[in-house]
GROMACS .gro file of C-alpha atoms in nm:
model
  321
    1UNK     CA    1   2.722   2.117   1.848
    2UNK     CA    2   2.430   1.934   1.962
    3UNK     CA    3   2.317   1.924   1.586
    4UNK     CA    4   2.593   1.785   1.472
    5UNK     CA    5   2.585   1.527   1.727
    6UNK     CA    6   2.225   1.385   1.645
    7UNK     CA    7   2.277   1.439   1.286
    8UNK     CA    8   2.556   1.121   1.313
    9UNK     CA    9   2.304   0.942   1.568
   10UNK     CA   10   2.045   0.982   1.283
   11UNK     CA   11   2.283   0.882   1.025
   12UNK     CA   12   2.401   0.609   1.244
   13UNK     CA   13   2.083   0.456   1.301
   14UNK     CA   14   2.024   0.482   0.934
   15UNK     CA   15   2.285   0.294   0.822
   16UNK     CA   16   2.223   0.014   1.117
   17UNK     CA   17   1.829  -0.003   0.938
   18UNK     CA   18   2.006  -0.075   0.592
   19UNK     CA   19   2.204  -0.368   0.785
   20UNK     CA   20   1.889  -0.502   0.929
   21UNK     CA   21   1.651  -0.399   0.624
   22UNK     CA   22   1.941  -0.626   0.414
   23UNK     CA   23   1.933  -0.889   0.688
   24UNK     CA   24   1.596  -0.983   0.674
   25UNK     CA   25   1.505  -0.882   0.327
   26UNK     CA   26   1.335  -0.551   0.402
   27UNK     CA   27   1.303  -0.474  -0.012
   28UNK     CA   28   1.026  -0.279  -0.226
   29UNK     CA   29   0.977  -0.515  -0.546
   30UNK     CA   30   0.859  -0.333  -0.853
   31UNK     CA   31   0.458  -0.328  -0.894
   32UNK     CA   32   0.200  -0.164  -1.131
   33UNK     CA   33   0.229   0.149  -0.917
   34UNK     CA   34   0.567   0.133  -0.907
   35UNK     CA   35   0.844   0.374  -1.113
   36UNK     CA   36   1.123   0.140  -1.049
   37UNK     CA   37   1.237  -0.176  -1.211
   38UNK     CA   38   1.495  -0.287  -0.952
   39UNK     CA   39   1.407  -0.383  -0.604
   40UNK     CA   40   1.522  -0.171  -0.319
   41UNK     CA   41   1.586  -0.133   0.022
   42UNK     CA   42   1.248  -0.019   0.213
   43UNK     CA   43   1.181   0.181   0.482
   44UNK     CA   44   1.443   0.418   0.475
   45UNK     CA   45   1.204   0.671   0.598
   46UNK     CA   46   1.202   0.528   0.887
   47UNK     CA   47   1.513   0.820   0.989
   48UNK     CA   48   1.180   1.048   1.056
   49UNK     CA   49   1.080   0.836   1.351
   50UNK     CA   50   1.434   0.822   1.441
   51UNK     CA   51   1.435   1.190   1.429
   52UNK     CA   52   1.106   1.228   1.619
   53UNK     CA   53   1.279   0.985   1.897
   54UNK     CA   54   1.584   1.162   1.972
   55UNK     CA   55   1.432   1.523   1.938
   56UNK     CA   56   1.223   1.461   2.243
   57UNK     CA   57   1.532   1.294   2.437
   58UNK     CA   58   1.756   1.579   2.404
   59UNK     CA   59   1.497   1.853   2.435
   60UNK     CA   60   1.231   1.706   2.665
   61UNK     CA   61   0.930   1.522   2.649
   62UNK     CA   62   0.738   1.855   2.531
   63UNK     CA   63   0.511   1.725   2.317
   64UNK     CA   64   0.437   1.328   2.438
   65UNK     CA   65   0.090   1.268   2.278
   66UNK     CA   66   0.273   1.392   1.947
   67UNK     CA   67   0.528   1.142   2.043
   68UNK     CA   68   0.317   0.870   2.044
   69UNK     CA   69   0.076   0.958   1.775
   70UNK     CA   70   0.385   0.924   1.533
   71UNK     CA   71   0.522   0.623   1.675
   72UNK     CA   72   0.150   0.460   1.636
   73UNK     CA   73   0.110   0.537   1.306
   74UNK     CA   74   0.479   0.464   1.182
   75UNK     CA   75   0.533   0.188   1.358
   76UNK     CA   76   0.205   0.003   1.276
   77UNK     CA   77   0.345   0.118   0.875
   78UNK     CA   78   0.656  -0.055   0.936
   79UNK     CA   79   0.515  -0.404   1.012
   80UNK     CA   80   0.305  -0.343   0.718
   81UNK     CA   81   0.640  -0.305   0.506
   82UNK     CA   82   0.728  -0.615   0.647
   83UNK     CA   83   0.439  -0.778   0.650
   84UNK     CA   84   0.129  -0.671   0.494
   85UNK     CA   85  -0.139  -0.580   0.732
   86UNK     CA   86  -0.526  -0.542   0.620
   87UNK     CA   87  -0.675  -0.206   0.530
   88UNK     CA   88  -0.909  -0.219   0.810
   89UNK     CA   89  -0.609  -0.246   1.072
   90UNK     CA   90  -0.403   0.024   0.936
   91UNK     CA   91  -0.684   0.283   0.929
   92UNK     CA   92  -0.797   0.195   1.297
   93UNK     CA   93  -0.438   0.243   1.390
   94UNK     CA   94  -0.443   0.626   1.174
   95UNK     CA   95  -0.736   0.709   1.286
   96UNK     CA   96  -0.630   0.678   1.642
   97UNK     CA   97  -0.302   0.823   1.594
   98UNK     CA   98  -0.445   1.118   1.466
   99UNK     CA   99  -0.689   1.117   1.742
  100UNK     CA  100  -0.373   1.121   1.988
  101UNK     CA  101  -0.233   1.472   1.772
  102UNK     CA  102  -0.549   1.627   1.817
  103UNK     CA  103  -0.517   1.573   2.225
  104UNK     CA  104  -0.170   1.725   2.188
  105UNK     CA  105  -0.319   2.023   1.979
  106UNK     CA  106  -0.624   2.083   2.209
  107UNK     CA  107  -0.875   2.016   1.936
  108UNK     CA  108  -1.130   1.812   2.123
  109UNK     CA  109  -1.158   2.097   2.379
  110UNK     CA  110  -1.189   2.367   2.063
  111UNK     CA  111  -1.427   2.243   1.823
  112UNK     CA  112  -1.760   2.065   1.837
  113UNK     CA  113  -1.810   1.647   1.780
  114UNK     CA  114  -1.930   1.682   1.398
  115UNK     CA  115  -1.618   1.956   1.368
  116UNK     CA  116  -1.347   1.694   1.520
  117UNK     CA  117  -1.499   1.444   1.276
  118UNK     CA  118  -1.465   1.569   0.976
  119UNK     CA  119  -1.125   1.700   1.084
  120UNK     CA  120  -1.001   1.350   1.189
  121UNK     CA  121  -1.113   1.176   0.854
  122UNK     CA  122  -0.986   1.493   0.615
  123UNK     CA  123  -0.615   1.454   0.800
  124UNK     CA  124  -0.609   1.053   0.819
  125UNK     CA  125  -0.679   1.103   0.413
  126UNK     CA  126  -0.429   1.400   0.389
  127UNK     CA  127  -0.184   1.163   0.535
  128UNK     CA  128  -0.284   0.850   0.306
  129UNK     CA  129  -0.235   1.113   0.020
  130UNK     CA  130   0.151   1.169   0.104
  131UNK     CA  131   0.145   0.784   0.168
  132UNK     CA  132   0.019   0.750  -0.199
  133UNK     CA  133   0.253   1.018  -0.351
  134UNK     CA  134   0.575   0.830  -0.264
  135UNK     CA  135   0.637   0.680  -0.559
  136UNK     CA  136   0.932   0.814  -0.757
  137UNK     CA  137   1.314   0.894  -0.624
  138UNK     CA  138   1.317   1.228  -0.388
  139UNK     CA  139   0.967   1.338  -0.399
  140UNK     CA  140   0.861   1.224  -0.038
  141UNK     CA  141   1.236   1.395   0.101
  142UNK     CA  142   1.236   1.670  -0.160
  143UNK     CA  143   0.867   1.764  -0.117
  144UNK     CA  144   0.924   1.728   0.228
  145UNK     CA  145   1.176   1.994   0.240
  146UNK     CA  146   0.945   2.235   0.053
  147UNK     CA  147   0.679   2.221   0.342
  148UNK     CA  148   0.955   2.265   0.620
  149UNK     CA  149   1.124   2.604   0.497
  150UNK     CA  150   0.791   2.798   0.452
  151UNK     CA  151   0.746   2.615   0.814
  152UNK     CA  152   1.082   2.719   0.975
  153UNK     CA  153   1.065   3.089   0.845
  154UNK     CA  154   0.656   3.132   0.976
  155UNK     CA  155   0.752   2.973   1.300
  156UNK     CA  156   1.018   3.241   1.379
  157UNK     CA  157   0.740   3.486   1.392
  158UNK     CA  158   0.462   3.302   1.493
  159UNK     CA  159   0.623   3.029   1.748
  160UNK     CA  160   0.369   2.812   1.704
  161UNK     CA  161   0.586   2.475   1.759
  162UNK     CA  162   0.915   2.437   1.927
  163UNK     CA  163   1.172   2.515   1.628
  164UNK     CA  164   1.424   2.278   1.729
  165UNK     CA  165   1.129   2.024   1.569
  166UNK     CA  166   1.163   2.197   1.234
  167UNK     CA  167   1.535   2.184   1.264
  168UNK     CA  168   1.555   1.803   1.349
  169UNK     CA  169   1.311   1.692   1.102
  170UNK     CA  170   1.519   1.880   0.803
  171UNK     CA  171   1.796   1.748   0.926
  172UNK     CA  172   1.643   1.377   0.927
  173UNK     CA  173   1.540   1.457   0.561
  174UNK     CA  174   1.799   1.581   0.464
  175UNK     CA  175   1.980   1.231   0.555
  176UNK     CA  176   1.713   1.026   0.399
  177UNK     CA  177   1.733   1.243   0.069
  178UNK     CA  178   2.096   1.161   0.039
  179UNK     CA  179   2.017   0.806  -0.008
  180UNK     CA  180   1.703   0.842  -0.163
  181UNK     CA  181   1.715   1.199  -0.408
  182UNK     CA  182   1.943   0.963  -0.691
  183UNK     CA  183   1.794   0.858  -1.045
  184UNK     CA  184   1.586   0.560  -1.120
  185UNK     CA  185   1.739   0.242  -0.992
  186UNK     CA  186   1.999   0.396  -0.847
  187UNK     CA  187   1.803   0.489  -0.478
  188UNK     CA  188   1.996   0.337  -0.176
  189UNK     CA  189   1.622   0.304  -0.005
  190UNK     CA  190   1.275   0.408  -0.027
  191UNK     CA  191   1.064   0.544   0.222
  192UNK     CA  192   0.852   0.285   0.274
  193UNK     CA  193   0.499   0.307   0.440
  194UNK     CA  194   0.699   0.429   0.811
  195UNK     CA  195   0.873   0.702   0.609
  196UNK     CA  196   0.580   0.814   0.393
  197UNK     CA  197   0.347   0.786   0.700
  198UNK     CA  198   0.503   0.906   0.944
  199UNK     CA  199   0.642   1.240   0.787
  200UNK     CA  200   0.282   1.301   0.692
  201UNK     CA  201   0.167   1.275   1.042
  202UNK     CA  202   0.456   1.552   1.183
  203UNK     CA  203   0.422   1.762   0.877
  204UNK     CA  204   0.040   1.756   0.907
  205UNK     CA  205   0.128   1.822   1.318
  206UNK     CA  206   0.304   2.116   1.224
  207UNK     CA  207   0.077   2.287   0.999
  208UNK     CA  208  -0.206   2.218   1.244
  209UNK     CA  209  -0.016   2.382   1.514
  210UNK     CA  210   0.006   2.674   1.253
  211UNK     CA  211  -0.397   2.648   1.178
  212UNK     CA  212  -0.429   2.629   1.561
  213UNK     CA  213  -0.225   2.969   1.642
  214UNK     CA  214  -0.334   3.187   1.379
  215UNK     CA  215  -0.729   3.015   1.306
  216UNK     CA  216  -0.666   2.980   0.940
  217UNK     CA  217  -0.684   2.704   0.797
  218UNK     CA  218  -0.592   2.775   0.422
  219UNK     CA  219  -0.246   2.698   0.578
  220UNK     CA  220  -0.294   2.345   0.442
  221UNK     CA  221  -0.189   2.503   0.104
  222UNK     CA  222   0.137   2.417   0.233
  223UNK     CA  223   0.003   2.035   0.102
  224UNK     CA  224  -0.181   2.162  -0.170
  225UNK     CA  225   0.067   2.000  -0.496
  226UNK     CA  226   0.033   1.652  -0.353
  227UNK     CA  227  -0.319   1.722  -0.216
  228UNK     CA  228  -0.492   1.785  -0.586
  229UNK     CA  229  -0.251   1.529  -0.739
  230UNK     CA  230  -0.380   1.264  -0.482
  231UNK     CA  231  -0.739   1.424  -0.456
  232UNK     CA  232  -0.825   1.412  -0.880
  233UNK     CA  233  -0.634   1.068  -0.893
  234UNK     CA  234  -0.887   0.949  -0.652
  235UNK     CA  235  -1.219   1.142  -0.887
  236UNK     CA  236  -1.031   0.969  -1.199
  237UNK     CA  237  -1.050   0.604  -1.026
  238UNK     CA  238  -1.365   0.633  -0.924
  239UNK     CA  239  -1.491   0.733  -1.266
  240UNK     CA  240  -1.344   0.445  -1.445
  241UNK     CA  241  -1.500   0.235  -1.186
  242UNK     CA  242  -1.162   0.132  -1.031
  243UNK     CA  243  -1.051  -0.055  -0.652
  244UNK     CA  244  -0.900   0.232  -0.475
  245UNK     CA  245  -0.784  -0.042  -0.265
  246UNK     CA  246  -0.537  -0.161  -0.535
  247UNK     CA  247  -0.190  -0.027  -0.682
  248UNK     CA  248  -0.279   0.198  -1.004
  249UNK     CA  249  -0.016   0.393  -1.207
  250UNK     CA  250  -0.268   0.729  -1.203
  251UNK     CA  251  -0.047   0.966  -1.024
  252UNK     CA  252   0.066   1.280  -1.250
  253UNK     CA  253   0.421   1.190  -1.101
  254UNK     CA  254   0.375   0.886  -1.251
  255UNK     CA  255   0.251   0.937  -1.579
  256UNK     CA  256   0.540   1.223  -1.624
  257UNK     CA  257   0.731   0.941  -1.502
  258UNK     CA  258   0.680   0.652  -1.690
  259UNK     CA  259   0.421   0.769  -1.990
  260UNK     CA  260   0.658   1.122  -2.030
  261UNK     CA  261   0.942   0.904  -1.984
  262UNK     CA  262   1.103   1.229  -1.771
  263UNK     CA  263   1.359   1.138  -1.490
  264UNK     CA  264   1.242   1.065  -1.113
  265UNK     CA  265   1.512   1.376  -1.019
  266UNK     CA  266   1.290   1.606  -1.281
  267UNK     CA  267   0.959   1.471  -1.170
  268UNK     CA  268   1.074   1.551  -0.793
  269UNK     CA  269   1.225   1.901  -0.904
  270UNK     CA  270   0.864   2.005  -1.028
  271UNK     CA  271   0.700   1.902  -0.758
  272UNK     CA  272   0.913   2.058  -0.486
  273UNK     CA  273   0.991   2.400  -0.716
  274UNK     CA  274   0.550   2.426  -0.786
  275UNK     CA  275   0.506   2.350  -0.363
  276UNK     CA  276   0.788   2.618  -0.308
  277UNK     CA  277   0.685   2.909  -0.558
  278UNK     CA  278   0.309   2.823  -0.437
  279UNK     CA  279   0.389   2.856  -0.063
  280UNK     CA  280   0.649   3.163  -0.081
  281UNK     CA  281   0.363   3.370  -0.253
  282UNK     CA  282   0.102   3.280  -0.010
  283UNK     CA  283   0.393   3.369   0.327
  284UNK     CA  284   0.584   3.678   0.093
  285UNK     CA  285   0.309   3.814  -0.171
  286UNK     CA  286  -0.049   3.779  -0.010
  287UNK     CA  287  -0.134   4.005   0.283
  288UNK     CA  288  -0.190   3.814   0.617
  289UNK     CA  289  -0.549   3.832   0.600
  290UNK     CA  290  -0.841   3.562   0.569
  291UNK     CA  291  -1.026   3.650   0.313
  292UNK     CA  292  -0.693   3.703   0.085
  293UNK     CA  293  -0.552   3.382   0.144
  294UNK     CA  294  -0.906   3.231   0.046
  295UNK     CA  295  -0.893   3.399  -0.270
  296UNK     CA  296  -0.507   3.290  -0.325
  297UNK     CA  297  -0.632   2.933  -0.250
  298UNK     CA  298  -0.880   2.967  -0.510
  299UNK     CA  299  -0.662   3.053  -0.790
  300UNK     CA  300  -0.408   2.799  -0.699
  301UNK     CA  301  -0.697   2.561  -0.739
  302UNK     CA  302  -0.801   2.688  -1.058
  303UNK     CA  303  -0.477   2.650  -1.223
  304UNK     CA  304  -0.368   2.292  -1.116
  305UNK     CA  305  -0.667   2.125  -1.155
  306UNK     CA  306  -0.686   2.183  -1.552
  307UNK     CA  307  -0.304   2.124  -1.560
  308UNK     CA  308  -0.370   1.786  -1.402
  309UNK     CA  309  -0.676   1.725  -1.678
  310UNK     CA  310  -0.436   1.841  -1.955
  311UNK     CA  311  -0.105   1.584  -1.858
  312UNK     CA  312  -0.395   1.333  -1.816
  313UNK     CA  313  -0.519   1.419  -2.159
  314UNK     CA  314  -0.167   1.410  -2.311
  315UNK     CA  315  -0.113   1.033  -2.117
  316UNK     CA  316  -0.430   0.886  -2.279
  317UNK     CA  317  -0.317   1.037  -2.621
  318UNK     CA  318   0.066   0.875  -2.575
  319UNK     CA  319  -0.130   0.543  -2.482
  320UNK     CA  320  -0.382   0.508  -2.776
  321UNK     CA  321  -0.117   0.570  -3.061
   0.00000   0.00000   0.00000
């Protein structure tokens, strides 16, 4: 029952954000990295904050410098979507979002300085990856959904985050993909920078709280689709001498997108059913050790990296004819 009742407070204070979102002309207009022609409500994502909010009121306060690291970093997105802030601002706010998860993971009290470094500036950039991936209809709910089942079935064993979280969050997806998981142009809203954002910085809390329990850390494969899409788009713009700062139309979602001319709903389909089939082998086919989920993490690597090379090979073949 109590389910129930916060999935129609989430889907009430959806449908109030449309209202408001309409109000004040909260849209996404069509731009070079864009796969839509129409414009579009935006922020729609912001149901994972929602979700976040009224998780901790009905089940307590548990986890209050997670609280607030979301709310930082989704809320400093959403006056962005209204209002575009600098670079500079955004990635001071991130960076100190993410320092607030680490408190509420115990990392600054479990690694060394150079350690928490390199940790903070790998997860801000993981979450600017899923940030950078939202780009078609239903990848950021659909993919999204991928990364919380493999999540949900681990945690049963390994209770390494309060499942209730899990539940909530698929249940705020779930809302969000109703509105969002439709063919080009036909998308109630988008995520917007609060969606995209702040679903990268639970999902990323979650799997951290994973990598914290167990001390493995080739849990992140539970990323990995989006992180060598985002990862070789960002090698390919810096070879061609690009602004990484700028909107670009690199993505392999993209280019299936608009140079394969394949739907947004296929597009998303691939990316959650690779994420899925990738993550179930690693949880159901590789044995629970270290050195064998290394060597899984290899091969994963060494098959989507030339796939990406080869759809980026067919793109610059479609473009010169």
């Amino acid at each position: 029952m109590i389910y129930i009742i916060i999935t129609l407070i989430l889907v009430a204070a959806e449908l109030a954000y449309f209202r408001i979102a309409s109000r004040f002309g909260i849209v996404d207009v069509p731009n070079v990295r864009s796969s839509h022609s129409a414009d579009v409500l935006r922020g729609g994502g912001i149901i994972f904050l929602f979700g976040v909010w009224v998780w901790s009121a009905f089940f307590g306060f548990a986890y209050l410098w997670f609280l607030l690291s979301v709310t930082l970093a989704a809320g400093i997105s959403l006056v962005d979507d209204i209002s575009p802030l600098s670079i500079s601002v955004r990635l001071v706010a991130q960076f100190i979002a993410m320092a607030l998860l680490f408190v509420q993971l115990g990392v600054f009290s479990n690694a060394t300085w150079w350690m928490v470094t390199l940790a903070l500036v790998v997860c801000v950039g993981a979450a600017n990856i899923v940030n950078f991936m939202d780009g078609v209809n239903g990848i950021t709910g659909g993919y999204t959904m991928t990364v919380l089942v493999p999540l949900y079935l681990l945690n049963r064993e390994l209770q390494f985050v309060d499942l209730s979280l899990i539940i909530i969050t698929a249940i705020a997806d779930a809302i969000f993909c109703f509105f969002n998981f439709r063919p080009k142009d036909k998308a109630r809203c988008v995520a917007g920078d609060v969606g995209s954002i702040g679903i990268a910085y639970i999902m990323l809390f979650m799997i951290l709280s994973l990598v914290m329990a167990t001390g493995d850390v080739t849990y992140m494969i539970f990323l990995i689709v989006y992180g060598v899409d985002g990862c070789m788009t960002i090698c390919h713009r810096i070879l061609l001498h690009e602004n990484l700062g700028q909107a670009h139309p690199r993505h392999a979602f993209q280019i299936m997108a608009n140079e394969l001319g394949m739907s947004h709903i296929s597009v998303s389909l691939i990316y959650m059913g690779l994420q899925l089939a990738i993550s179930s082998g690693f949880i159901l086919l590789i044995p629970a050790t270290t050195a064998a989920h290394w060597i899984y993490l290899g091969v994963v690597l060494a098959v989507l990296i030339p796939a990406y090379i080869f759809l980026l090979s067919i793109a610059s073949r479609m473009q010169s004819t």
